[in-house]
mmCIF file of N, CA and C in Angstrom:
data_model
loop_
_atom_site.group_PDB
_atom_site.id
_atom_site.type_symbol
_atom_site.label_atom_id
_atom_site.label_comp_id
_atom_site.label_asym_id
_atom_site.label_seq_id
_atom_site.Cartn_x
_atom_site.Cartn_y
_atom_site.Cartn_z
ATOM 1 N N UNK R 1 27.960 18.255 -16.744
ATOM 2 C CA UNK R 1 27.714 18.230 -18.170
ATOM 3 C C UNK R 1 26.200 18.252 -18.386
ATOM 4 N N UNK R 2 25.752 19.178 -19.156
ATOM 5 C CA UNK R 2 24.321 19.356 -19.375
ATOM 6 C C UNK R 2 23.825 18.433 -20.483
ATOM 7 N N UNK R 3 22.576 18.024 -20.316
ATOM 8 C CA UNK R 3 21.956 17.197 -21.354
ATOM 9 C C UNK R 3 21.478 18.079 -22.480
ATOM 10 N N UNK R 4 21.380 17.476 -23.632
ATOM 11 C CA UNK R 4 20.805 18.189 -24.767
ATOM 12 C C UNK R 4 19.298 18.241 -24.579
ATOM 13 N N UNK R 5 18.670 19.359 -24.904
ATOM 14 C CA UNK R 5 17.216 19.437 -24.772
ATOM 15 C C UNK R 5 16.543 18.369 -25.632
ATOM 16 N N UNK R 6 15.562 17.720 -25.040
ATOM 17 C CA UNK R 6 14.804 16.723 -25.790
ATOM 18 C C UNK R 6 15.400 15.332 -25.735
ATOM 19 N N UNK R 7 16.592 15.178 -25.173
ATOM 20 C CA UNK R 7 17.175 13.842 -25.098
ATOM 21 C C UNK R 7 16.868 13.245 -23.734
ATOM 22 N N UNK R 8 16.671 11.943 -23.713
ATOM 23 C CA UNK R 8 16.469 11.259 -22.441
ATOM 24 C C UNK R 8 17.308 9.990 -22.453
ATOM 25 N N UNK R 9 17.757 9.561 -21.294
ATOM 26 C CA UNK R 9 18.586 8.359 -21.235
ATOM 27 C C UNK R 9 17.859 7.146 -21.795
ATOM 28 N N UNK R 10 18.641 6.186 -22.283
ATOM 29 C CA UNK R 10 18.031 5.000 -22.892
ATOM 30 C C UNK R 10 17.263 4.182 -21.866
ATOM 31 N N UNK R 11 17.706 4.188 -20.604
ATOM 32 C CA UNK R 11 16.978 3.445 -19.575
ATOM 33 C C UNK R 11 15.571 4.001 -19.407
ATOM 34 N N UNK R 12 15.446 5.316 -19.476
ATOM 35 C CA UNK R 12 14.128 5.930 -19.361
ATOM 36 C C UNK R 12 13.256 5.564 -20.556
ATOM 37 N N UNK R 13 13.854 5.516 -21.735
ATOM 38 C CA UNK R 13 13.094 5.146 -22.928
ATOM 39 C C UNK R 13 12.617 3.703 -22.824
ATOM 40 N N UNK R 14 13.509 2.813 -22.363
ATOM 41 C CA UNK R 14 13.126 1.410 -22.221
ATOM 42 C C UNK R 14 12.006 1.265 -21.199
ATOM 43 N N UNK R 15 12.122 1.970 -20.073
ATOM 44 C CA UNK R 15 11.100 1.877 -19.049
ATOM 45 C C UNK R 15 9.778 2.421 -19.568
ATOM 46 N N UNK R 16 9.831 3.516 -20.319
ATOM 47 C CA UNK R 16 8.609 4.093 -20.875
ATOM 48 C C UNK R 16 7.952 3.127 -21.854
ATOM 49 N N UNK R 17 8.757 2.442 -22.657
ATOM 50 C CA UNK R 17 8.208 1.484 -23.616
ATOM 51 C C UNK R 17 7.569 0.307 -22.889
ATOM 52 N N UNK R 18 8.234 -0.180 -21.829
ATOM 53 C CA UNK R 18 7.678 -1.304 -21.069
ATOM 54 C C UNK R 18 6.389 -0.899 -20.369
ATOM 55 N N UNK R 19 6.365 0.307 -19.815
ATOM 56 C CA UNK R 19 5.165 0.786 -19.139
ATOM 57 C C UNK R 19 4.017 0.929 -20.122
ATOM 58 N N UNK R 20 4.298 1.470 -21.286
ATOM 59 C CA UNK R 20 3.258 1.632 -22.299
ATOM 60 C C UNK R 20 2.730 0.276 -22.749
ATOM 61 N N UNK R 21 3.626 -0.694 -22.898
ATOM 62 C CA UNK R 21 3.198 -2.029 -23.318
ATOM 63 C C UNK R 21 2.359 -2.695 -22.237
ATOM 64 N N UNK R 22 2.725 -2.498 -20.986
ATOM 65 C CA UNK R 22 1.980 -3.112 -19.890
ATOM 66 C C UNK R 22 0.622 -2.455 -19.695
ATOM 67 N N UNK R 23 0.537 -1.160 -19.947
ATOM 68 C CA UNK R 23 -0.703 -0.432 -19.741
ATOM 69 C C UNK R 23 -1.672 -0.566 -20.907
ATOM 70 N N UNK R 24 -1.192 -0.998 -22.061
ATOM 71 C CA UNK R 24 -2.045 -1.108 -23.244
ATOM 72 C C UNK R 24 -3.073 -2.217 -23.043
ATOM 73 N N UNK R 25 -4.297 -2.012 -23.531
ATOM 74 C CA UNK R 25 -5.305 -3.068 -23.447
ATOM 75 C C UNK R 25 -4.836 -4.318 -24.184
ATOM 76 N N UNK R 26 -5.417 -5.453 -23.818
ATOM 77 C CA UNK R 26 -4.978 -6.738 -24.361
ATOM 78 C C UNK R 26 -5.052 -6.782 -25.883
ATOM 79 N N UNK R 27 -6.073 -6.207 -26.469
ATOM 80 C CA UNK R 27 -6.237 -6.302 -27.916
ATOM 81 C C UNK R 27 -5.698 -5.112 -28.674
ATOM 82 N N UNK R 28 -5.080 -4.163 -28.002
ATOM 83 C CA UNK R 28 -4.625 -2.947 -28.668
ATOM 84 C C UNK R 28 -3.490 -3.244 -29.622
ATOM 85 N N UNK R 29 -3.624 -2.778 -30.827
ATOM 86 C CA UNK R 29 -2.561 -2.917 -31.811
ATOM 87 C C UNK R 29 -2.477 -4.289 -32.449
ATOM 88 N N UNK R 30 -3.296 -5.195 -32.068
ATOM 89 C CA UNK R 30 -3.241 -6.542 -32.629
ATOM 90 C C UNK R 30 -4.454 -6.750 -33.535
ATOM 91 N N UNK R 31 -4.291 -7.634 -34.496
ATOM 92 C CA UNK R 31 -5.420 -7.951 -35.365
ATOM 93 C C UNK R 31 -6.356 -8.876 -34.620
ATOM 94 N N UNK R 32 -7.574 -8.999 -35.106
ATOM 95 C CA UNK R 32 -8.573 -9.789 -34.395
ATOM 96 C C UNK R 32 -8.217 -11.274 -34.353
ATOM 97 N N UNK R 33 -7.443 -11.779 -35.303
ATOM 98 C CA UNK R 33 -7.108 -13.201 -35.328
ATOM 99 C C UNK R 33 -5.755 -13.511 -34.709
ATOM 100 N N UNK R 34 -5.140 -12.555 -34.032
ATOM 101 C CA UNK R 34 -3.804 -12.767 -33.466
ATOM 102 C C UNK R 34 -3.861 -13.734 -32.294
ATOM 103 N N UNK R 35 -2.781 -14.477 -32.135
ATOM 104 C CA UNK R 35 -2.687 -15.428 -31.029
ATOM 105 C C UNK R 35 -2.419 -14.673 -29.732
ATOM 106 N N UNK R 36 -2.604 -15.367 -28.619
ATOM 107 C CA UNK R 36 -2.348 -14.771 -27.312
ATOM 108 C C UNK R 36 -0.868 -14.437 -27.186
ATOM 109 N N UNK R 37 -0.538 -13.404 -26.433
ATOM 110 C CA UNK R 37 0.870 -13.040 -26.288
ATOM 111 C C UNK R 37 1.660 -14.151 -25.604
ATOM 112 N N UNK R 38 2.923 -14.241 -25.948
ATOM 113 C CA UNK R 38 3.777 -15.279 -25.376
ATOM 114 C C UNK R 38 3.931 -15.042 -23.881
ATOM 115 N N UNK R 39 3.971 -16.122 -23.088
ATOM 116 C CA UNK R 39 4.129 -15.944 -21.643
ATOM 117 C C UNK R 39 5.489 -15.329 -21.328
ATOM 118 N N UNK R 40 5.559 -14.631 -20.191
ATOM 119 C CA UNK R 40 6.810 -13.999 -19.798
ATOM 120 C C UNK R 40 7.855 -15.060 -19.482
ATOM 121 N N UNK R 41 9.092 -14.725 -19.789
ATOM 122 C CA UNK R 41 10.188 -15.638 -19.517
ATOM 123 C C UNK R 41 10.397 -15.720 -18.008
ATOM 124 N N UNK R 42 10.594 -16.926 -17.496
ATOM 125 C CA UNK R 42 10.798 -17.115 -16.064
ATOM 126 C C UNK R 42 12.164 -16.588 -15.656
ATOM 127 N N UNK R 43 12.199 -15.988 -14.479
ATOM 128 C CA UNK R 43 13.446 -15.445 -13.960
ATOM 129 C C UNK R 43 14.178 -16.524 -13.176
ATOM 130 N N UNK R 44 15.466 -16.561 -13.344
ATOM 131 C CA UNK R 44 16.312 -17.478 -12.594
ATOM 132 C C UNK R 44 16.178 -17.152 -11.100
ATOM 133 N N UNK R 45 15.989 -18.148 -10.215
ATOM 134 C CA UNK R 45 15.835 -17.866 -8.782
ATOM 135 C C UNK R 45 17.019 -17.098 -8.190
ATOM 136 N N UNK R 46 18.225 -17.400 -8.639
ATOM 137 C CA UNK R 46 19.399 -16.686 -8.134
ATOM 138 C C UNK R 46 19.308 -15.216 -8.530
ATOM 139 N N UNK R 47 18.925 -14.968 -9.770
ATOM 140 C CA UNK R 47 18.773 -13.588 -10.245
ATOM 141 C C UNK R 47 17.651 -12.884 -9.483
ATOM 142 N N UNK R 48 16.570 -13.606 -9.216
ATOM 143 C CA UNK R 48 15.442 -13.039 -8.483
ATOM 144 C C UNK R 48 15.882 -12.562 -7.100
ATOM 145 N N UNK R 49 16.585 -13.426 -6.350
ATOM 146 C CA UNK R 49 17.016 -13.049 -5.006
ATOM 147 C C UNK R 49 18.080 -11.954 -5.041
ATOM 148 N N UNK R 50 18.871 -11.922 -6.082
ATOM 149 C CA UNK R 50 19.849 -10.846 -6.234
ATOM 150 C C UNK R 50 19.118 -9.511 -6.403
ATOM 151 N N UNK R 51 18.053 -9.521 -7.200
ATOM 152 C CA UNK R 51 17.270 -8.302 -7.398
ATOM 153 C C UNK R 51 16.528 -7.902 -6.127
ATOM 154 N N UNK R 52 16.046 -8.892 -5.378
ATOM 155 C CA UNK R 52 15.368 -8.600 -4.113
ATOM 156 C C UNK R 52 16.334 -7.924 -3.147
ATOM 157 N N UNK R 53 17.558 -8.440 -3.048
ATOM 158 C CA UNK R 53 18.565 -7.828 -2.171
ATOM 159 C C UNK R 53 18.884 -6.407 -2.616
ATOM 160 N N UNK R 54 18.974 -6.211 -3.921
ATOM 161 C CA UNK R 54 19.279 -4.874 -4.437
ATOM 162 C C UNK R 54 18.153 -3.901 -4.088
ATOM 163 N N UNK R 55 16.911 -4.340 -4.196
ATOM 164 C CA UNK R 55 15.782 -3.475 -3.855
ATOM 165 C C UNK R 55 15.729 -3.222 -2.352
ATOM 166 N N UNK R 56 16.065 -4.230 -1.550
ATOM 167 C CA UNK R 56 16.045 -4.062 -0.094
ATOM 168 C C UNK R 56 17.084 -3.044 0.354
ATOM 169 N N UNK R 57 18.182 -2.946 -0.368
ATOM 170 C CA UNK R 57 19.210 -1.959 -0.023
ATOM 171 C C UNK R 57 18.720 -0.534 -0.273
ATOM 172 N N UNK R 58 17.744 -0.367 -1.151
ATOM 173 C CA UNK R 58 17.230 0.965 -1.471
ATOM 174 C C UNK R 58 16.268 1.490 -0.408
ATOM 175 N N UNK R 59 15.795 0.618 0.465
ATOM 176 C CA UNK R 59 14.809 1.002 1.468
ATOM 177 C C UNK R 59 15.462 1.892 2.511
ATOM 178 N N UNK R 60 14.765 2.949 2.886
ATOM 179 C CA UNK R 60 15.227 3.801 3.973
ATOM 180 C C UNK R 60 14.576 3.291 5.251
ATOM 181 N N UNK R 61 15.345 2.608 6.070
ATOM 182 C CA UNK R 61 14.826 2.022 7.295
ATOM 183 C C UNK R 61 14.769 3.083 8.382
ATOM 184 N N UNK R 62 13.771 2.970 9.261
ATOM 185 C CA UNK R 62 13.662 3.917 10.365
ATOM 186 C C UNK R 62 14.703 3.588 11.426
ATOM 187 N N UNK R 63 15.064 4.607 12.177
ATOM 188 C CA UNK R 63 16.026 4.392 13.256
ATOM 189 C C UNK R 63 15.305 3.770 14.448
ATOM 190 N N UNK R 64 16.099 3.281 15.390
ATOM 191 C CA UNK R 64 15.525 2.685 16.596
ATOM 192 C C UNK R 64 14.718 3.738 17.368
ATOM 193 N N UNK R 65 15.218 4.967 17.398
ATOM 194 C CA UNK R 65 14.528 6.046 18.109
ATOM 195 C C UNK R 65 13.183 6.359 17.455
ATOM 196 N N UNK R 66 13.157 6.453 16.122
ATOM 197 C CA UNK R 66 11.899 6.721 15.414
ATOM 198 C C UNK R 66 10.889 5.602 15.652
ATOM 199 N N UNK R 67 11.365 4.365 15.649
ATOM 200 C CA UNK R 67 10.476 3.228 15.890
ATOM 201 C C UNK R 67 9.909 3.288 17.301
ATOM 202 N N UNK R 68 10.753 3.618 18.284
ATOM 203 C CA UNK R 68 10.311 3.720 19.674
ATOM 204 C C UNK R 68 9.265 4.825 19.824
ATOM 205 N N UNK R 69 9.523 5.995 19.263
ATOM 206 C CA UNK R 69 8.587 7.117 19.371
ATOM 207 C C UNK R 69 7.254 6.767 18.717
ATOM 208 N N UNK R 70 7.303 6.161 17.554
ATOM 209 C CA UNK R 70 6.071 5.779 16.857
ATOM 210 C C UNK R 70 5.296 4.737 17.657
ATOM 211 N N UNK R 71 5.999 3.775 18.246
ATOM 212 C CA UNK R 71 5.334 2.746 19.051
ATOM 213 C C UNK R 71 4.655 3.360 20.269
ATOM 214 N N UNK R 72 5.321 4.297 20.937
ATOM 215 C CA UNK R 72 4.725 4.963 22.098
ATOM 216 C C UNK R 72 3.496 5.761 21.667
ATOM 217 N N UNK R 73 3.587 6.448 20.537
ATOM 218 C CA UNK R 73 2.437 7.219 20.045
ATOM 219 C C UNK R 73 1.254 6.299 19.745
ATOM 220 N N UNK R 74 1.521 5.160 19.137
ATOM 221 C CA UNK R 74 0.446 4.203 18.837
ATOM 222 C C UNK R 74 -0.171 3.691 20.131
ATOM 223 N N UNK R 75 0.665 3.366 21.123
ATOM 224 C CA UNK R 75 0.157 2.881 22.405
ATOM 225 C C UNK R 75 -0.738 3.935 23.063
ATOM 226 N N UNK R 76 -0.308 5.193 23.056
ATOM 227 C CA UNK R 76 -1.108 6.273 23.644
ATOM 228 C C UNK R 76 -2.443 6.410 22.915
ATOM 229 N N UNK R 77 -2.426 6.340 21.585
ATOM 230 C CA UNK R 77 -3.674 6.457 20.823
ATOM 231 C C UNK R 77 -4.607 5.278 21.095
ATOM 232 N N UNK R 78 -4.048 4.091 21.280
ATOM 233 C CA UNK R 78 -4.877 2.921 21.595
ATOM 234 C C UNK R 78 -5.542 3.109 22.952
ATOM 235 N N UNK R 79 -4.789 3.606 23.939
ATOM 236 C CA UNK R 79 -5.359 3.847 25.265
ATOM 237 C C UNK R 79 -6.458 4.903 25.182
ATOM 238 N N UNK R 80 -6.194 6.002 24.474
ATOM 239 C CA UNK R 80 -7.211 7.052 24.344
ATOM 240 C C UNK R 80 -8.458 6.543 23.619
ATOM 241 N N UNK R 81 -8.266 5.770 22.559
ATOM 242 C CA UNK R 81 -9.416 5.228 21.822
ATOM 243 C C UNK R 81 -10.208 4.265 22.700
ATOM 244 N N UNK R 82 -9.509 3.440 23.489
ATOM 245 C CA UNK R 82 -10.228 2.499 24.353
ATOM 246 C C UNK R 82 -11.011 3.245 25.432
ATOM 247 N N UNK R 83 -10.441 4.311 25.986
ATOM 248 C CA UNK R 83 -11.176 5.114 26.971
ATOM 249 C C UNK R 83 -12.400 5.772 26.340
ATOM 250 N N UNK R 84 -12.231 6.290 25.130
ATOM 251 C CA UNK R 84 -13.347 6.928 24.433
ATOM 252 C C UNK R 84 -14.475 5.928 24.181
ATOM 253 N N UNK R 85 -14.125 4.769 23.627
ATOM 254 C CA UNK R 85 -15.167 3.796 23.306
ATOM 255 C C UNK R 85 -15.788 3.195 24.560
ATOM 256 N N UNK R 86 -15.016 3.090 25.640
ATOM 257 C CA UNK R 86 -15.586 2.630 26.907
ATOM 258 C C UNK R 86 -16.608 3.642 27.415
ATOM 259 N N UNK R 87 -16.278 4.927 27.328
ATOM 260 C CA UNK R 87 -17.205 5.971 27.767
ATOM 261 C C UNK R 87 -18.465 5.991 26.896
ATOM 262 N N UNK R 88 -18.290 5.887 25.594
ATOM 263 C CA UNK R 88 -19.447 5.884 24.688
ATOM 264 C C UNK R 88 -20.317 4.658 24.952
ATOM 265 N N UNK R 89 -19.699 3.502 25.136
ATOM 266 C CA UNK R 89 -20.447 2.276 25.411
ATOM 267 C C UNK R 89 -21.207 2.402 26.727
ATOM 268 N N UNK R 90 -20.544 2.942 27.741
ATOM 269 C CA UNK R 90 -21.217 3.132 29.027
ATOM 270 C C UNK R 90 -22.374 4.100 28.917
ATOM 271 N N UNK R 91 -22.179 5.177 28.169
ATOM 272 C CA UNK R 91 -23.251 6.157 27.987
ATOM 273 C C UNK R 91 -24.444 5.574 27.251
ATOM 274 N N UNK R 92 -24.180 4.844 26.191
ATOM 275 C CA UNK R 92 -25.278 4.226 25.432
ATOM 276 C C UNK R 92 -25.974 3.172 26.283
ATOM 277 N N UNK R 93 -25.194 2.383 27.022
ATOM 278 C CA UNK R 93 -25.788 1.370 27.908
ATOM 279 C C UNK R 93 -26.656 2.007 28.978
ATOM 280 N N UNK R 94 -26.173 3.091 29.572
ATOM 281 C CA UNK R 94 -26.954 3.804 30.590
ATOM 282 C C UNK R 94 -28.250 4.333 29.989
ATOM 283 N N UNK R 95 -28.177 4.928 28.797
ATOM 284 C CA UNK R 95 -29.368 5.478 28.146
ATOM 285 C C UNK R 95 -30.381 4.374 27.838
ATOM 286 N N UNK R 96 -29.915 3.249 27.363
ATOM 287 C CA UNK R 96 -30.835 2.144 27.044
ATOM 288 C C UNK R 96 -31.472 1.604 28.318
ATOM 289 N N UNK R 97 -30.680 1.460 29.397
ATOM 290 C CA UNK R 97 -31.248 0.994 30.669
ATOM 291 C C UNK R 97 -32.311 1.954 31.182
ATOM 292 N N UNK R 98 -32.070 3.250 31.061
ATOM 293 C CA UNK R 98 -33.059 4.232 31.510
ATOM 294 C C UNK R 98 -34.334 4.142 30.676
ATOM 295 N N UNK R 99 -34.169 3.954 29.351
ATOM 296 C CA UNK R 99 -35.347 3.806 28.489
ATOM 297 C C UNK R 99 -36.124 2.542 28.833
ATOM 298 N N UNK R 100 -35.424 1.458 29.108
ATOM 299 C CA UNK R 100 -36.111 0.210 29.460
ATOM 300 C C UNK R 100 -36.814 0.327 30.808
ATOM 301 N N UNK R 101 -36.186 0.983 31.771
ATOM 302 C CA UNK R 101 -36.831 1.198 33.070
ATOM 303 C C UNK R 101 -38.076 2.063 32.900
ATOM 304 N N UNK R 102 -37.960 3.075 32.058
ATOM 305 C CA UNK R 102 -39.091 3.969 31.803
ATOM 306 C C UNK R 102 -40.230 3.206 31.128
ATOM 307 N N UNK R 103 -39.879 2.309 30.198
ATOM 308 C CA UNK R 103 -40.900 1.555 29.467
ATOM 309 C C UNK R 103 -41.576 0.528 30.369
ATOM 310 N N UNK R 104 -40.833 -0.112 31.267
ATOM 311 C CA UNK R 104 -41.426 -1.140 32.128
ATOM 312 C C UNK R 104 -42.133 -0.527 33.332
ATOM 313 N N UNK R 105 -41.763 0.664 33.740
ATOM 314 C CA UNK R 105 -42.387 1.305 34.900
ATOM 315 C C UNK R 105 -43.763 1.863 34.546
ATOM 316 N N UNK R 106 -43.955 2.242 33.336
ATOM 317 C CA UNK R 106 -45.184 2.935 32.972
ATOM 318 C C UNK R 106 -46.169 2.082 32.356
#
C-alpha cells in the first residue's frame, strides 16, 4: 500500500518535533522573563532497563569468526608497528651516538 505524497507517519512527526525542541537554543521562542524549563520527568528504572534490553536487541553483533579475524589483524599490526618503532628508535639512537662521538672526538 503506497503512502500519500506529503504524508509522514505520526512517529516521525513526533520525533521531528522532539529533535527540533532539543536543538533549539535555550531562549528561543521564550520571552525574556520566562522561567526556566521544567526538569525532565524521571524514567521508572524498570522501564529504563526494558528500553535498554530493547535497544540491545537491535545491535548487530559480530560473529566469532569475524572477532577472531579482527583480533589476528590487530595483533599483526601491533607487531609490525612495534618492529617499525624499534627500527626508528635504533636508527635515531645510532645517529645521536655518532653525532656525540663526532662532537667529543674533535
